[in-house]
Amino acid sequence: MRMEGGEEMQGAVGLRCSWDIPAPAGTQAKWVRLNVGGTVFLTTRQTLCREQKSFLCRLCQGEELQSDRDETGAYLIDRDPTYFGPILNFLRHGKLVLDKDMAAEGVLEEAEFYNIGPLIRIIKDRLEEKDYTVTQVPPKHVYRVLQCQEEELTQMVSTMSDGWRFEQLVNIGSSYSYGNEDQSEFLCVVSKELYNSPNGLSSEPSHKAKLLQARGLRM
């Protein structure tokens, strides 16, 4: 891609757009002033017409759009100038560059207003990647201790699922005698990994854990 001064720009993966549609004839080197929300921007028709279906291209070509002008002859556009700089720079060199404190959502809103398709797609991809990265955090481990009698161990292990994993079994001695046999009690330590979700981490017991409680296992 070539910039207005003839310099070649190398592509950047995922952030740069290749302009494959030449600017309309007769638009080169013609300067245009834009008054966006009280801030004046100076650029060329060639830059504004990089994306030919955009509002800015239609504006400077006078197609169907009527815009007032200020005392200097600049086109008056009632939009936020804060987000216009990145949009204009994108049209200049095809790369999205945002300051660390600038919200990509604000630039997206303006890109949609100006109907700059390639920029809209780039920002949406970046926002989706950001959301994906936020959700990919290490899981948290939750531990529970189940107390049960010896005769209940098999039942407990067979009904334990939903991501719960056996960790340790501790014999805490005999609790009572049944006939001629002592019934030993055990502490069973289990764990489960919880991942971040849009609703946060859930600590609600699973359905089978509730069944264990209903059958008399003390958690």
PDB file of C-alpha atoms in Angstrom:
ATOM      1  CA  MET A   1       0.000   0.000   0.000  1.00  0.00           C
ATOM      2  CA  ARG A   2       1.212   3.519  -0.719  1.00  0.00           C
ATOM      3  CA  MET A   3       0.703   6.556   1.454  1.00  0.00           C
ATOM      4  CA  GLU A   4      -0.097  10.014   0.106  1.00  0.00           C
ATOM      5  CA  GLY A   5       3.568  10.938  -0.273  1.00  0.00           C
ATOM      6  CA  GLY A   6       4.392   7.784  -2.211  1.00  0.00           C
ATOM      7  CA  GLU A   7       5.921   5.827   0.699  1.00  0.00           C
ATOM      8  CA  GLU A   8       5.263   2.121   0.833  1.00  0.00           C
ATOM      9  CA  MET A   9       3.793   0.664   4.006  1.00  0.00           C
ATOM     10  CA  GLN A  10       4.422  -2.964   4.980  1.00  0.00           C
ATOM     11  CA  GLY A  11       1.437  -5.017   6.178  1.00  0.00           C
ATOM     12  CA  ALA A  12       0.828  -5.814   9.864  1.00  0.00           C
ATOM     13  CA  VAL A  13      -0.986  -9.028  10.620  1.00  0.00           C
ATOM     14  CA  GLY A  14      -4.607  -8.543  11.703  1.00  0.00           C
ATOM     15  CA  LEU A  15      -4.376  -4.769  12.030  1.00  0.00           C
ATOM     16  CA  ARG A  16      -3.637  -3.419   8.590  1.00  0.00           C
ATOM     17  CA  CYS A  17      -5.973  -3.166   5.643  1.00  0.00           C
ATOM     18  CA  SER A  18      -4.839  -3.375   2.023  1.00  0.00           C
ATOM     19  CA  TRP A  19      -6.546  -0.768  -0.116  1.00  0.00           C
ATOM     20  CA  ASP A  20      -7.221  -2.508  -3.416  1.00  0.00           C
ATOM     21  CA  ILE A  21      -9.578   0.143  -4.816  1.00  0.00           C
ATOM     22  CA  PRO A  22      -7.791   3.183  -6.299  1.00  0.00           C
ATOM     23  CA  ALA A  23      -9.000   6.630  -5.367  1.00  0.00           C
ATOM     24  CA  PRO A  24     -11.326   8.226  -7.956  1.00  0.00           C
ATOM     25  CA  ALA A  25      -9.602  10.176 -10.687  1.00  0.00           C
ATOM     26  CA  GLY A  26      -9.127  13.847  -9.994  1.00  0.00           C
ATOM     27  CA  THR A  27      -9.111  13.511  -6.210  1.00  0.00           C
ATOM     28  CA  GLN A  28      -5.320  13.396  -5.673  1.00  0.00           C
ATOM     29  CA  ALA A  29      -3.616  16.208  -3.754  1.00  0.00           C
ATOM     30  CA  LYS A  30      -6.810  18.167  -3.131  1.00  0.00           C
ATOM     31  CA  TRP A  31      -6.969  19.267   0.493  1.00  0.00           C
ATOM     32  CA  VAL A  32     -10.142  19.091   2.550  1.00  0.00           C
ATOM     33  CA  ARG A  33     -10.914  20.659   5.912  1.00  0.00           C
ATOM     34  CA  LEU A  34     -13.265  18.864   8.298  1.00  0.00           C
ATOM     35  CA  ASN A  35     -14.704  20.489  11.413  1.00  0.00           C
ATOM     36  CA  VAL A  36     -15.611  17.509  13.605  1.00  0.00           C
ATOM     37  CA  GLY A  37     -17.344  18.585  16.801  1.00  0.00           C
ATOM     38  CA  GLY A  38     -15.388  21.874  16.854  1.00  0.00           C
ATOM     39  CA  THR A  39     -11.961  20.351  16.053  1.00  0.00           C
ATOM     40  CA  VAL A  40     -10.552  20.974  12.579  1.00  0.00           C
ATOM     41  CA  PHE A  41      -8.810  18.175  10.686  1.00  0.00           C
ATOM     42  CA  LEU A  42      -6.885  18.722   7.473  1.00  0.00           C
ATOM     43  CA  THR A  43      -6.511  15.878   4.999  1.00  0.00           C
ATOM     44  CA  THR A  44      -6.849  15.110   1.290  1.00  0.00           C
ATOM     45  CA  ARG A  45      -9.687  13.854  -0.845  1.00  0.00           C
ATOM     46  CA  GLN A  46      -7.519  10.882  -1.736  1.00  0.00           C
ATOM     47  CA  THR A  47      -7.405   9.849   1.932  1.00  0.00           C
ATOM     48  CA  LEU A  48     -11.132  10.322   2.486  1.00  0.00           C
ATOM     49  CA  CYS A  49     -11.923   8.269  -0.603  1.00  0.00           C
ATOM     50  CA  ARG A  50      -9.865   5.245   0.378  1.00  0.00           C
ATOM     51  CA  GLU A  51     -13.133   3.608   1.365  1.00  0.00           C
ATOM     52  CA  GLN A  52     -15.470   4.645  -1.424  1.00  0.00           C
ATOM     53  CA  LYS A  53     -18.692   3.599   0.275  1.00  0.00           C
ATOM     54  CA  SER A  54     -17.963   5.659   3.370  1.00  0.00           C
ATOM     55  CA  PHE A  55     -19.753   8.782   4.504  1.00  0.00           C
ATOM     56  CA  LEU A  56     -16.540  10.806   4.197  1.00  0.00           C
ATOM     57  CA  CYS A  57     -15.948   9.838   0.586  1.00  0.00           C
ATOM     58  CA  ARG A  58     -19.511  10.692  -0.365  1.00  0.00           C
ATOM     59  CA  LEU A  59     -19.250  13.953   1.546  1.00  0.00           C
ATOM     60  CA  CYS A  60     -16.185  15.296  -0.241  1.00  0.00           C
ATOM     61  CA  GLN A  61     -17.522  14.143  -3.617  1.00  0.00           C
ATOM     62  CA  GLY A  62     -20.799  15.932  -2.980  1.00  0.00           C
ATOM     63  CA  GLU A  63     -22.910  12.820  -3.536  1.00  0.00           C
ATOM     64  CA  GLU A  64     -26.402  13.234  -2.096  1.00  0.00           C
ATOM     65  CA  LEU A  65     -24.985  14.686   1.108  1.00  0.00           C
ATOM     66  CA  GLN A  66     -25.567  18.259   2.137  1.00  0.00           C
ATOM     67  CA  SER A  67     -23.287  19.544   4.874  1.00  0.00           C
ATOM     68  CA  ASP A  68     -22.971  23.032   6.285  1.00  0.00           C
ATOM     69  CA  ARG A  69     -19.538  24.670   6.361  1.00  0.00           C
ATOM     70  CA  ASP A  70     -17.911  26.917   8.884  1.00  0.00           C
ATOM     71  CA  GLU A  71     -16.376  30.331   8.154  1.00  0.00           C
ATOM     72  CA  THR A  72     -13.181  28.685   6.849  1.00  0.00           C
ATOM     73  CA  GLY A  73     -15.061  26.426   4.442  1.00  0.00           C
ATOM     74  CA  ALA A  74     -14.556  23.261   6.515  1.00  0.00           C
ATOM     75  CA  TYR A  75     -17.291  20.648   6.398  1.00  0.00           C
ATOM     76  CA  LEU A  76     -19.238  20.623   9.681  1.00  0.00           C
ATOM     77  CA  ILE A  77     -19.707  17.148  11.170  1.00  0.00           C
ATOM     78  CA  ASP A  78     -21.500  16.850  14.502  1.00  0.00           C
ATOM     79  CA  ARG A  79     -19.529  13.910  15.927  1.00  0.00           C
ATOM     80  CA  ASP A  80     -17.016  13.352  18.722  1.00  0.00           C
ATOM     81  CA  PRO A  81     -13.539  14.495  17.566  1.00  0.00           C
ATOM     82  CA  THR A  82     -11.858  12.272  20.210  1.00  0.00           C
ATOM     83  CA  TYR A  83     -12.391   9.159  18.105  1.00  0.00           C
ATOM     84  CA  PHE A  84     -11.999  10.750  14.696  1.00  0.00           C
ATOM     85  CA  GLY A  85      -8.183  10.846  14.788  1.00  0.00           C
ATOM     86  CA  PRO A  86      -7.755   7.034  14.735  1.00  0.00           C
ATOM     87  CA  ILE A  87     -10.343   6.795  11.942  1.00  0.00           C
ATOM     88  CA  LEU A  88      -8.537   9.368   9.810  1.00  0.00           C
ATOM     89  CA  ASN A  89      -5.173   7.701  10.442  1.00  0.00           C
ATOM     90  CA  PHE A  90      -6.662   4.367   9.440  1.00  0.00           C
ATOM     91  CA  LEU A  91      -7.729   5.870   6.124  1.00  0.00           C
ATOM     92  CA  ARG A  92      -4.213   7.274   5.691  1.00  0.00           C
ATOM     93  CA  HIS A  93      -2.220   4.096   6.228  1.00  0.00           C
ATOM     94  CA  GLY A  94      -4.640   1.236   6.846  1.00  0.00           C
ATOM     95  CA  LYS A  95      -3.547   0.555  10.427  1.00  0.00           C
ATOM     96  CA  LEU A  96      -5.568   0.873  13.620  1.00  0.00           C
ATOM     97  CA  VAL A  97      -3.539   2.650  16.306  1.00  0.00           C
ATOM     98  CA  LEU A  98      -5.172   3.455  19.634  1.00  0.00           C
ATOM     99  CA  ASP A  99      -3.798   5.175  22.719  1.00  0.00           C
ATOM    100  CA  LYS A 100      -3.917   2.941  25.799  1.00  0.00           C
ATOM    101  CA  ASP A 101      -6.646   5.085  27.372  1.00  0.00           C
ATOM    102  CA  MET A 102      -8.882   5.174  24.282  1.00  0.00           C
ATOM    103  CA  ALA A 103     -11.898   2.876  24.240  1.00  0.00           C
ATOM    104  CA  ALA A 104     -12.088   0.727  21.127  1.00  0.00           C
ATOM    105  CA  GLU A 105     -15.879   0.675  21.537  1.00  0.00           C
ATOM    106  CA  GLY A 106     -15.964   4.445  20.971  1.00  0.00           C
ATOM    107  CA  VAL A 107     -13.936   4.162  17.772  1.00  0.00           C
ATOM    108  CA  LEU A 108     -16.208   1.336  16.616  1.00  0.00           C
ATOM    109  CA  GLU A 109     -19.273   3.515  17.125  1.00  0.00           C
ATOM    110  CA  GLU A 110     -17.760   6.231  14.932  1.00  0.00           C
ATOM    111  CA  ALA A 111     -16.496   3.763  12.326  1.00  0.00           C
ATOM    112  CA  GLU A 112     -20.036   2.447  11.975  1.00  0.00           C
ATOM    113  CA  PHE A 113     -21.371   5.990  11.595  1.00  0.00           C
ATOM    114  CA  TYR A 114     -18.849   6.777   8.842  1.00  0.00           C
ATOM    115  CA  ASN A 115     -19.483   3.323   7.291  1.00  0.00           C
ATOM    116  CA  ILE A 116     -15.839   2.242   7.076  1.00  0.00           C
ATOM    117  CA  GLY A 117     -16.250  -1.500   6.634  1.00  0.00           C
ATOM    118  CA  PRO A 118     -12.616  -2.724   6.952  1.00  0.00           C
ATOM    119  CA  LEU A 119     -12.113  -0.739  10.168  1.00  0.00           C
ATOM    120  CA  ILE A 120     -15.342  -2.056  11.657  1.00  0.00           C
ATOM    121  CA  ARG A 121     -14.201  -5.635  11.089  1.00  0.00           C
ATOM    122  CA  ILE A 122     -10.751  -5.014  12.595  1.00  0.00           C
ATOM    123  CA  ILE A 123     -12.153  -3.435  15.760  1.00  0.00           C
ATOM    124  CA  LYS A 124     -14.740  -6.186  16.249  1.00  0.00           C
ATOM    125  CA  ASP A 125     -12.034  -8.835  15.863  1.00  0.00           C
ATOM    126  CA  ARG A 126      -9.870  -7.048  18.416  1.00  0.00           C
ATOM    127  CA  LEU A 127     -12.741  -6.788  20.905  1.00  0.00           C
ATOM    128  CA  GLU A 128     -13.576 -10.482  20.504  1.00  0.00           C
ATOM    129  CA  GLU A 129      -9.931 -11.393  21.064  1.00  0.00           C
ATOM    130  CA  LYS A 130      -9.856  -9.207  24.178  1.00  0.00           C
ATOM    131  CA  ASP A 131     -12.996 -10.858  25.581  1.00  0.00           C
ATOM    132  CA  TYR A 132     -11.529 -14.306  24.910  1.00  0.00           C
ATOM    133  CA  THR A 133      -8.278 -13.414  26.668  1.00  0.00           C
ATOM    134  CA  VAL A 134     -10.117 -12.121  29.744  1.00  0.00           C
ATOM    135  CA  THR A 135     -12.036 -15.387  30.118  1.00  0.00           C
ATOM    136  CA  GLN A 136      -8.909 -17.527  29.812  1.00  0.00           C
ATOM    137  CA  VAL A 137      -7.786 -17.294  33.437  1.00  0.00           C
ATOM    138  CA  PRO A 138      -6.443 -20.215  35.497  1.00  0.00           C
ATOM    139  CA  PRO A 139      -9.195 -22.269  37.131  1.00  0.00           C
ATOM    140  CA  LYS A 140      -9.811 -22.100  40.849  1.00  0.00           C
ATOM    141  CA  HIS A 141      -9.769 -25.272  42.908  1.00  0.00           C
ATOM    142  CA  VAL A 142     -12.587 -25.871  45.382  1.00  0.00           C
ATOM    143  CA  TYR A 143     -12.137 -28.493  48.100  1.00  0.00           C
ATOM    144  CA  ARG A 144     -14.823 -30.209  50.167  1.00  0.00           C
ATOM    145  CA  VAL A 145     -14.671 -32.677  53.039  1.00  0.00           C
ATOM    146  CA  LEU A 146     -17.321 -35.389  53.186  1.00  0.00           C
ATOM    147  CA  GLN A 147     -17.884 -37.375  56.388  1.00  0.00           C
ATOM    148  CA  CYS A 148     -19.328 -40.865  56.008  1.00  0.00           C
ATOM    149  CA  GLN A 149     -19.434 -44.345  57.521  1.00  0.00           C
ATOM    150  CA  GLU A 150     -17.497 -47.254  56.098  1.00  0.00           C
ATOM    151  CA  GLU A 151     -20.573 -48.821  54.533  1.00  0.00           C
ATOM    152  CA  GLU A 152     -21.306 -45.584  52.642  1.00  0.00           C
ATOM    153  CA  LEU A 153     -17.888 -45.226  50.977  1.00  0.00           C
ATOM    154  CA  THR A 154     -18.747 -47.277  47.899  1.00  0.00           C
ATOM    155  CA  GLN A 155     -22.013 -45.431  47.377  1.00  0.00           C
ATOM    156  CA  MET A 156     -20.314 -42.053  47.745  1.00  0.00           C
ATOM    157  CA  VAL A 157     -17.548 -42.817  45.236  1.00  0.00           C
ATOM    158  CA  SER A 158     -19.980 -44.259  42.675  1.00  0.00           C
ATOM    159  CA  THR A 159     -22.280 -41.230  42.790  1.00  0.00           C
ATOM    160  CA  MET A 160     -19.533 -38.591  42.745  1.00  0.00           C
ATOM    161  CA  SER A 161     -19.215 -36.930  39.328  1.00  0.00           C
ATOM    162  CA  ASP A 162     -19.788 -33.508  37.731  1.00  0.00           C
ATOM    163  CA  GLY A 163     -16.063 -32.800  37.814  1.00  0.00           C
ATOM    164  CA  TRP A 164     -15.441 -33.747  41.438  1.00  0.00           C
ATOM    165  CA  ARG A 165     -12.228 -35.689  42.005  1.00  0.00           C
ATOM    166  CA  PHE A 166     -11.159 -37.842  44.948  1.00  0.00           C
ATOM    167  CA  GLU A 167      -8.127 -36.423  46.802  1.00  0.00           C
ATOM    168  CA  GLN A 168      -7.687 -38.119  50.180  1.00  0.00           C
ATOM    169  CA  LEU A 169      -9.370 -40.523  52.586  1.00  0.00           C
ATOM    170  CA  VAL A 170      -8.798 -40.179  56.354  1.00  0.00           C
ATOM    171  CA  ASN A 171      -9.938 -42.759  58.898  1.00  0.00           C
ATOM    172  CA  ILE A 172     -11.146 -40.932  62.013  1.00  0.00           C
ATOM    173  CA  GLY A 173     -11.900 -44.089  64.049  1.00  0.00           C
ATOM    174  CA  SER A 174     -15.005 -45.914  65.177  1.00  0.00           C
ATOM    175  CA  SER A 175     -18.126 -43.919  65.900  1.00  0.00           C
ATOM    176  CA  TYR A 176     -20.471 -46.680  67.104  1.00  0.00           C
ATOM    177  CA  SER A 177     -20.988 -50.435  67.174  1.00  0.00           C
ATOM    178  CA  TYR A 178     -23.513 -52.270  65.062  1.00  0.00           C
ATOM    179  CA  GLY A 179     -23.999 -55.825  66.282  1.00  0.00           C
ATOM    180  CA  ASN A 180     -20.551 -57.311  66.785  1.00  0.00           C
ATOM    181  CA  GLU A 181     -18.867 -54.948  64.289  1.00  0.00           C
ATOM    182  CA  ASP A 182     -17.515 -51.459  64.767  1.00  0.00           C
ATOM    183  CA  GLN A 183     -18.575 -48.936  62.124  1.00  0.00           C
ATOM    184  CA  SER A 184     -15.624 -46.691  61.266  1.00  0.00           C
ATOM    185  CA  GLU A 185     -16.059 -43.115  60.087  1.00  0.00           C
ATOM    186  CA  PHE A 186     -14.013 -41.489  57.330  1.00  0.00           C
ATOM    187  CA  LEU A 187     -13.282 -38.020  56.035  1.00  0.00           C
ATOM    188  CA  CYS A 188     -13.140 -37.947  52.249  1.00  0.00           C
ATOM    189  CA  VAL A 189     -11.488 -34.914  50.619  1.00  0.00           C
ATOM    190  CA  VAL A 190     -12.669 -34.097  47.081  1.00  0.00           C
ATOM    191  CA  SER A 191     -11.828 -31.231  44.714  1.00  0.00           C
ATOM    192  CA  LYS A 192     -13.234 -29.540  41.646  1.00  0.00           C
ATOM    193  CA  GLU A 193     -11.938 -26.962  39.157  1.00  0.00           C
ATOM    194  CA  LEU A 194     -14.104 -23.883  38.577  1.00  0.00           C
ATOM    195  CA  TYR A 195     -13.606 -21.672  35.548  1.00  0.00           C
ATOM    196  CA  ASN A 196     -14.557 -18.080  34.967  1.00  0.00           C
ATOM    197  CA  SER A 197     -17.822 -17.499  33.177  1.00  0.00           C
ATOM    198  CA  PRO A 198     -19.837 -14.360  32.294  1.00  0.00           C
ATOM    199  CA  ASN A 199     -21.747 -14.902  35.549  1.00  0.00           C
ATOM    200  CA  GLY A 200     -18.611 -15.442  37.625  1.00  0.00           C
ATOM    201  CA  LEU A 201     -17.566 -18.513  39.604  1.00  0.00           C
ATOM    202  CA  SER A 202     -20.406 -20.677  40.860  1.00  0.00           C
ATOM    203  CA  SER A 203     -20.247 -22.364  44.266  1.00  0.00           C
ATOM    204  CA  GLU A 204     -23.688 -23.984  43.993  1.00  0.00           C
ATOM    205  CA  PRO A 205     -23.476 -27.728  44.749  1.00  0.00           C
ATOM    206  CA  SER A 206     -24.124 -30.019  41.830  1.00  0.00           C
ATOM    207  CA  HIS A 207     -27.263 -32.111  41.615  1.00  0.00           C
ATOM    208  CA  LYS A 208     -25.449 -35.280  42.695  1.00  0.00           C
ATOM    209  CA  ALA A 209     -23.781 -33.478  45.582  1.00  0.00           C
ATOM    210  CA  LYS A 210     -27.219 -32.519  46.811  1.00  0.00           C
ATOM    211  CA  LEU A 211     -28.274 -36.167  46.537  1.00  0.00           C
ATOM    212  CA  LEU A 212     -25.359 -37.136  48.770  1.00  0.00           C
ATOM    213  CA  GLN A 213     -26.478 -34.610  51.342  1.00  0.00           C
ATOM    214  CA  ALA A 214     -30.046 -35.905  51.201  1.00  0.00           C
ATOM    215  CA  ARG A 215     -28.795 -39.441  51.878  1.00  0.00           C
ATOM    216  CA  GLY A 216     -27.228 -38.364  55.167  1.00  0.00           C
ATOM    217  CA  LEU A 217     -23.601 -37.593  54.163  1.00  0.00           C
ATOM    218  CA  ARG A 218     -22.497 -34.565  56.145  1.00  0.00           C
ATOM    219  CA  MET A 219     -20.544 -32.019  54.076  1.00  0.00           C
TER     220      MET A 219
END
